[in-house]
Short mmCIF file of C-alpha atoms and ligand atoms in Angstrom, two decimals:
data_model
loop_
_atom_site.label_atom_id
_atom_site.label_comp_id
_atom_site.label_asym_id
_atom_site.label_seq_id
_atom_site.Cartn_x
_atom_site.Cartn_y
_atom_site.Cartn_z
CA MET A 1 15.39 21.37 11.65
CA ALA A 2 12.72 21.23 8.92
CA SER A 3 12.38 17.86 7.20
CA PRO A 4 13.62 17.60 3.58
CA VAL A 5 10.02 17.04 2.52
CA SER A 6 8.71 20.28 3.99
CA GLN A 7 11.64 22.09 2.36
CA ILE A 8 10.52 20.76 -1.02
CA ARG A 9 6.88 21.75 -0.66
CA PRO A 10 6.03 23.91 2.35
CA VAL A 11 2.58 23.54 3.87
CA VAL A 12 0.37 26.56 3.22
CA LEU A 13 -0.73 28.24 6.46
CA SER A 14 -4.11 29.95 6.60
CA ARG A 15 -4.66 33.28 8.36
CA ILE A 16 -5.52 31.67 11.72
CA GLY A 17 -2.29 29.68 11.63
CA GLN A 18 -3.93 26.31 10.94
CA PRO A 19 -2.52 24.34 7.99
CA LYS A 20 -4.75 24.70 4.94
CA LEU A 21 -5.75 21.31 3.56
CA VAL A 22 -4.90 20.85 -0.12
CA SER A 23 -6.21 18.05 -2.33
CA PRO A 24 -3.41 16.00 -3.91
CA ILE A 25 -5.55 15.49 -7.04
CA THR A 26 -5.75 18.58 -9.22
CA ASP A 27 -6.89 17.12 -12.56
CA GLN A 28 -10.40 15.65 -12.35
CA ASN A 29 -10.49 14.54 -16.01
CA LEU A 30 -9.79 11.00 -14.87
CA SER A 31 -9.42 8.04 -17.23
CA GLY A 32 -11.54 4.93 -16.58
CA LEU A 33 -8.76 3.25 -14.66
CA GLU A 34 -8.04 6.30 -12.50
CA LYS A 35 -11.76 6.70 -11.83
CA SER A 36 -11.92 3.10 -10.59
CA LYS A 37 -9.03 3.77 -8.17
CA GLN A 38 -10.82 6.87 -6.92
CA LEU A 39 -14.11 4.95 -6.42
CA ALA A 40 -12.37 2.29 -4.35
CA ALA A 41 -10.45 4.83 -2.26
CA TRP A 42 -13.40 7.11 -1.55
CA THR A 43 -15.71 4.24 -0.59
CA ALA A 44 -13.09 2.75 1.74
CA VAL A 45 -12.47 6.10 3.45
CA ASP A 46 -16.22 6.67 3.86
CA GLN A 47 -16.68 3.26 5.47
CA HIS A 48 -13.55 2.95 7.61
CA VAL A 49 -12.25 6.37 8.66
CA LYS A 50 -14.42 7.03 11.72
CA PRO A 51 -14.81 10.42 13.44
CA GLU A 52 -13.08 9.06 16.55
CA HIS A 53 -9.98 7.85 14.65
CA ARG A 54 -6.87 9.84 15.59
CA VAL A 55 -3.99 7.85 14.05
CA ILE A 56 -4.28 6.90 10.38
CA GLY A 57 -1.76 4.96 8.27
CA ILE A 58 -1.32 6.07 4.65
CA GLY A 59 0.06 3.54 2.16
CA SER A 60 1.94 3.95 -1.12
CA GLY A 61 1.21 3.75 -4.82
CA SER A 62 -1.07 5.36 -7.37
CA THR A 63 -4.41 4.65 -5.61
CA VAL A 64 -3.50 6.13 -2.24
CA PRO A 65 -3.58 9.81 -3.42
CA TYR A 66 -7.36 9.31 -3.80
CA VAL A 67 -7.50 8.13 -0.16
CA VAL A 68 -5.81 11.37 0.87
CA GLU A 69 -8.08 13.33 -1.48
CA ARG A 70 -11.16 11.98 0.34
CA ILE A 71 -9.63 12.55 3.79
CA VAL A 72 -8.90 16.18 2.83
CA GLN A 73 -12.56 16.52 1.77
CA LEU A 74 -13.57 15.65 5.35
CA GLY A 75 -12.31 19.13 6.22
CA ALA A 76 -9.86 20.82 8.56
CA GLU A 77 -12.01 20.37 11.66
CA ALA A 78 -12.39 16.59 11.20
CA ASN A 79 -8.65 16.25 10.65
CA GLN A 80 -7.25 18.71 13.18
CA GLU A 81 -6.74 16.17 15.98
CA ARG A 82 -5.44 13.48 13.63
CA VAL A 83 -1.93 12.32 12.84
CA PHE A 84 -1.07 10.50 9.61
CA ILE A 85 1.67 7.86 9.42
CA PRO A 86 3.42 7.31 6.05
CA THR A 87 4.73 4.07 4.54
CA GLY A 88 7.57 5.79 2.70
CA PHE A 89 8.82 8.91 0.97
CA GLN A 90 5.87 9.16 -1.43
CA SER A 91 3.19 9.03 1.25
CA LYS A 92 5.20 11.32 3.53
CA GLU A 93 5.20 13.94 0.79
CA LEU A 94 1.50 13.32 0.15
CA ILE A 95 0.65 13.92 3.82
CA VAL A 96 2.82 17.02 4.17
CA SER A 97 1.79 18.65 0.89
CA SER A 98 -1.91 18.08 1.72
CA GLY A 99 -1.51 19.99 4.99
CA LEU A 100 -2.19 16.95 7.20
CA SER A 101 -0.17 16.30 10.37
CA LEU A 102 2.70 13.89 9.98
CA GLY A 103 3.69 11.30 12.57
CA ASP A 104 5.77 8.14 12.56
CA VAL A 105 5.14 4.60 13.64
CA ASP A 106 7.80 4.76 16.35
CA GLN A 107 5.71 7.48 18.06
CA TYR A 108 2.40 5.74 17.26
CA PRO A 109 2.88 1.95 17.24
CA THR A 110 -0.90 1.50 17.40
CA ILE A 111 -2.81 2.84 14.41
CA ASP A 112 -6.61 3.10 14.20
CA VAL A 113 -6.82 2.33 10.49
CA THR A 114 -4.31 1.92 7.67
CA LEU A 115 -5.44 2.24 4.04
CA ASP A 116 -3.09 0.99 1.36
CA GLY A 117 -2.96 -0.13 -2.26
CA ALA A 118 -2.00 -3.58 -3.54
CA ASP A 119 -0.48 -5.15 -6.62
CA GLU A 120 -2.88 -8.09 -6.44
CA VAL A 121 -5.39 -9.50 -3.93
CA ASP A 122 -6.62 -13.11 -3.88
CA HIS A 123 -9.98 -14.61 -2.82
CA GLU A 124 -8.80 -14.86 0.84
CA LEU A 125 -7.45 -11.26 0.91
CA ASN A 126 -3.83 -12.39 0.75
CA CYS A 127 -2.01 -9.83 -1.36
CA ILE A 128 1.17 -9.03 -3.21
CA LYS A 129 2.67 -5.66 -2.31
CA GLY A 130 6.00 -4.04 -3.06
CA GLY A 131 5.53 -2.97 -6.69
CA GLY A 132 6.71 0.40 -5.40
CA ALA A 133 9.38 -1.15 -3.12
CA CYS A 134 7.59 0.05 0.03
CA HIS A 135 6.41 -3.29 1.42
CA LEU A 136 8.62 -3.35 4.55
CA ARG A 137 7.11 -0.16 5.95
CA GLU A 138 3.72 -1.11 4.54
CA LYS A 139 3.75 -4.39 6.45
CA VAL A 140 4.76 -2.64 9.67
CA LEU A 141 1.85 -0.20 9.30
CA ALA A 142 -0.56 -3.00 8.36
CA GLU A 143 0.45 -4.93 11.49
CA ALA A 144 0.25 -1.84 13.69
CA ALA A 145 -3.29 -1.09 12.53
CA ASN A 146 -6.45 -2.18 14.32
CA THR A 147 -8.01 -2.21 10.86
CA PHE A 148 -6.09 -2.71 7.61
CA ILE A 149 -7.95 -1.89 4.39
CA LEU A 150 -6.86 -2.44 0.78
CA VAL A 151 -7.89 -0.17 -2.10
CA ALA A 152 -7.33 -1.06 -5.73
CA ASP A 153 -8.69 -1.04 -9.25
CA TYR A 154 -10.47 -4.02 -10.82
CA ARG A 155 -7.26 -5.46 -12.34
CA LYS A 156 -6.01 -6.42 -8.88
CA ASN A 157 -9.04 -8.55 -7.97
CA VAL A 158 -8.01 -12.17 -8.64
CA GLU A 159 -8.67 -15.68 -7.42
CA TYR A 160 -4.97 -16.54 -7.00
CA LEU A 161 -1.89 -14.33 -6.62
CA GLY A 162 0.35 -14.15 -9.69
CA THR A 163 -2.57 -14.17 -12.17
CA ASN A 164 -2.20 -10.65 -13.59
CA PHE A 165 0.79 -9.40 -11.62
CA THR A 166 3.65 -11.28 -13.24
CA PRO A 167 6.95 -9.65 -12.14
CA GLY A 168 6.86 -11.88 -9.07
CA VAL A 169 7.04 -11.57 -5.30
CA PRO A 170 8.92 -8.39 -4.26
CA ILE A 171 11.62 -9.20 -1.71
CA GLU A 172 13.61 -6.56 0.18
CA VAL A 173 17.17 -7.74 0.90
CA VAL A 174 20.20 -6.20 2.52
CA PRO A 175 22.59 -5.26 -0.35
CA PHE A 176 25.43 -7.41 1.01
CA ALA A 177 23.34 -10.59 0.74
CA TYR A 178 21.53 -10.13 -2.59
CA ALA A 179 23.61 -12.58 -4.66
CA LYS A 180 23.23 -15.34 -2.08
CA VAL A 181 19.49 -14.75 -1.74
CA LEU A 182 19.15 -14.89 -5.55
CA GLN A 183 21.07 -18.17 -5.64
CA ASN A 184 18.79 -19.65 -2.99
CA LEU A 185 15.68 -18.47 -4.83
CA HIS A 186 16.94 -19.97 -8.11
CA HIS A 187 18.14 -23.32 -6.78
CA ILE A 188 16.27 -24.01 -3.54
CA LEU A 189 12.92 -22.23 -3.64
CA GLY A 190 12.17 -22.81 -7.34
CA SER A 191 12.17 -19.32 -8.83
CA PRO A 192 14.76 -19.59 -11.65
CA LYS A 193 13.81 -16.17 -13.04
CA ALA A 194 14.21 -14.24 -9.77
CA SER A 195 16.16 -11.05 -10.51
CA LEU A 196 17.43 -7.86 -8.95
CA ARG A 197 15.08 -4.93 -9.67
CA MET A 198 16.97 -2.36 -11.73
CA ALA A 199 16.32 1.38 -11.59
CA VAL A 200 14.97 3.19 -14.65
CA LYS A 201 16.49 6.67 -14.46
CA LYS A 202 19.57 5.65 -12.51
CA ALA A 203 22.31 3.17 -13.33
CA GLY A 204 22.17 0.19 -11.02
CA PRO A 205 19.55 -1.36 -8.73
CA VAL A 206 16.46 0.14 -7.14
CA VAL A 207 17.31 1.18 -3.58
CA SER A 208 14.39 1.16 -1.12
CA ASP A 209 13.58 3.93 1.37
CA ASN A 210 15.48 1.76 3.87
CA GLY A 211 18.66 1.57 1.76
CA ASN A 212 18.08 -2.02 0.66
CA PHE A 213 17.80 -3.82 -2.70
CA ILE A 214 14.65 -5.42 -4.15
CA ILE A 215 14.47 -8.84 -5.79
CA ASP A 216 11.41 -9.86 -7.86
CA ALA A 217 10.80 -13.60 -7.71
CA PRO A 218 8.13 -15.14 -9.94
CA PHE A 219 6.73 -18.51 -8.82
CA ASP A 220 4.39 -20.83 -10.70
CA LEU A 221 0.68 -20.53 -10.00
CA GLU A 222 0.60 -23.80 -8.03
CA LYS A 223 3.07 -22.36 -5.48
CA MET A 224 1.18 -19.07 -5.33
CA LYS A 225 -1.94 -20.97 -4.27
CA THR A 226 -0.32 -21.36 -0.84
CA PRO A 227 0.97 -17.81 -0.31
CA TYR A 228 1.70 -18.19 3.39
CA THR A 229 4.07 -21.11 2.74
CA ILE A 230 6.01 -19.32 0.03
CA MET A 231 6.14 -16.13 2.11
CA ALA A 232 7.52 -18.01 5.14
CA GLN A 233 10.10 -19.92 3.07
CA ILE A 234 11.42 -16.70 1.52
CA LYS A 235 11.48 -14.90 4.85
CA MET A 236 13.69 -17.64 6.32
CA LEU A 237 16.48 -16.90 3.81
CA THR A 238 19.30 -15.06 5.53
CA GLY A 239 19.56 -11.50 4.22
CA VAL A 240 15.83 -11.12 3.51
CA VAL A 241 14.35 -8.14 5.32
CA GLU A 242 10.72 -8.47 4.21
CA VAL A 243 8.57 -10.29 1.68
CA GLY A 244 5.83 -8.57 -0.32
CA VAL A 245 3.20 -11.21 0.42
CA PHE A 246 0.72 -10.16 3.12
CA CYS A 247 -1.39 -12.98 4.59
CA ASN A 248 -4.35 -12.71 6.99
CA MET A 249 -3.85 -8.99 7.49
CA ALA A 250 -6.61 -7.13 5.64
CA LYS A 251 -10.12 -6.76 7.00
CA ALA A 252 -11.50 -5.80 3.58
CA ALA A 253 -10.42 -5.02 0.03
CA TYR A 254 -12.18 -2.38 -2.11
CA PHE A 255 -11.98 -2.70 -5.90
CA GLY A 256 -13.27 0.06 -8.17
CA ASN A 257 -14.95 -1.36 -11.27
CA GLU A 258 -15.26 -0.02 -14.81
CA ASP A 259 -19.07 0.26 -14.51
CA GLY A 260 -18.77 2.67 -11.56
CA SER A 261 -19.53 0.10 -8.85
CA VAL A 262 -17.22 -1.06 -6.08
CA THR A 263 -16.65 -4.69 -5.13
CA ILE A 264 -15.89 -5.21 -1.44
CA LYS A 265 -14.33 -8.48 -0.31
CA TRP A 266 -14.36 -9.06 3.47
CA ASN A 267 -12.06 -11.31 5.48
CA ASP A 268 -15.05 -13.45 6.53
CA GLY A 269 -15.64 -14.41 2.88
CA ARG A 270 -18.50 -11.99 2.14
CA VAL A 271 -18.44 -10.20 -1.21
CA GLU A 272 -20.53 -7.06 -1.74
CA GLN A 273 -21.12 -4.94 -4.81
CA VAL A 274 -22.06 -1.34 -4.00
CA ALA A 275 -22.68 1.90 -5.87
CA ALA A 276 -19.79 4.29 -5.55
CA SER A 277 -19.46 7.11 -3.01
CA GLN A 278 -20.25 10.55 -4.52
O1 5RP B 301 2.79 -2.16 -2.63
C1 5RP B 301 2.88 -1.04 -3.03
C2 5RP B 301 4.13 -0.26 -3.05
O2 5RP B 301 5.19 -0.99 -2.56
C3 5RP B 301 1.67 -0.34 -3.48
O3 5RP B 301 0.73 -0.35 -2.45
C4 5RP B 301 1.10 -0.98 -4.70
O4 5RP B 301 2.11 -1.10 -5.70
C5 5RP B 301 -0.02 -0.08 -5.13
O5 5RP B 301 -0.42 -0.22 -6.45
P1 5RP B 301 -1.20 0.95 -7.19
O6 5RP B 301 -0.18 1.90 -7.74
O7 5RP B 301 -1.97 0.25 -8.26
O8 5RP B 301 -2.12 1.62 -6.20
#
């Protein structure tokens, strides 16, 4: 049976029966911020998607469409032997509507490279993810990848997590346990403002692609200076499925800047500033 996604937007087949690749970005009149996302994404694809790569993880958010845009530009021949693994509904639709081959992590538990966005990245490449409620699948694909690469605009490049991204740490919880997890966050872990994420065009809470609820838990900057500790403490709460703090996972983070350059932070502490990919 066809997947619901392919029913929404069928892949266009060319005359020889091969899927025709379609760029997900149609409007190239990009604002400064969008341009910086595109610069980061294109440079990361150019440096980390190698001709021999066959299994590629595609993250979620507003920067990742530019990753797919650049992959599509590599052409049908470069992509014909490849399979692309999504981190949720959005990236699944992105892959299918671009004419790329879709796979899943249960078929491909080892991924050559995963490229994903971030809500914030610190000086050690720890990051907050889950602004789009996809962090459970994103963490699975980050862990499955031989190389995990972050792509973001300049606003996400910070010394310590929680500097610009203030809603807090996204936490996916099973619905049954949300009130107890909130109580523990308020009274035990020191996040008195932790709250259930509410939907915008639906009454009630945001429900993740996995059928779970999301809690956003802000912590003071001092606590966010030790992200692994706070991540581990939250993960130990019964009912928590996954925490949107990723530690020691990324090999590099690419940040598009307003001046058209890209800052690359590596996991060995190197920081490079390069001209953007054309
Ligand atoms: O973690 C995420 C979704 O859960 C995204 O990767 C993150 O929110 C991406 O941000 P942007 O839209 O700026 O690319």
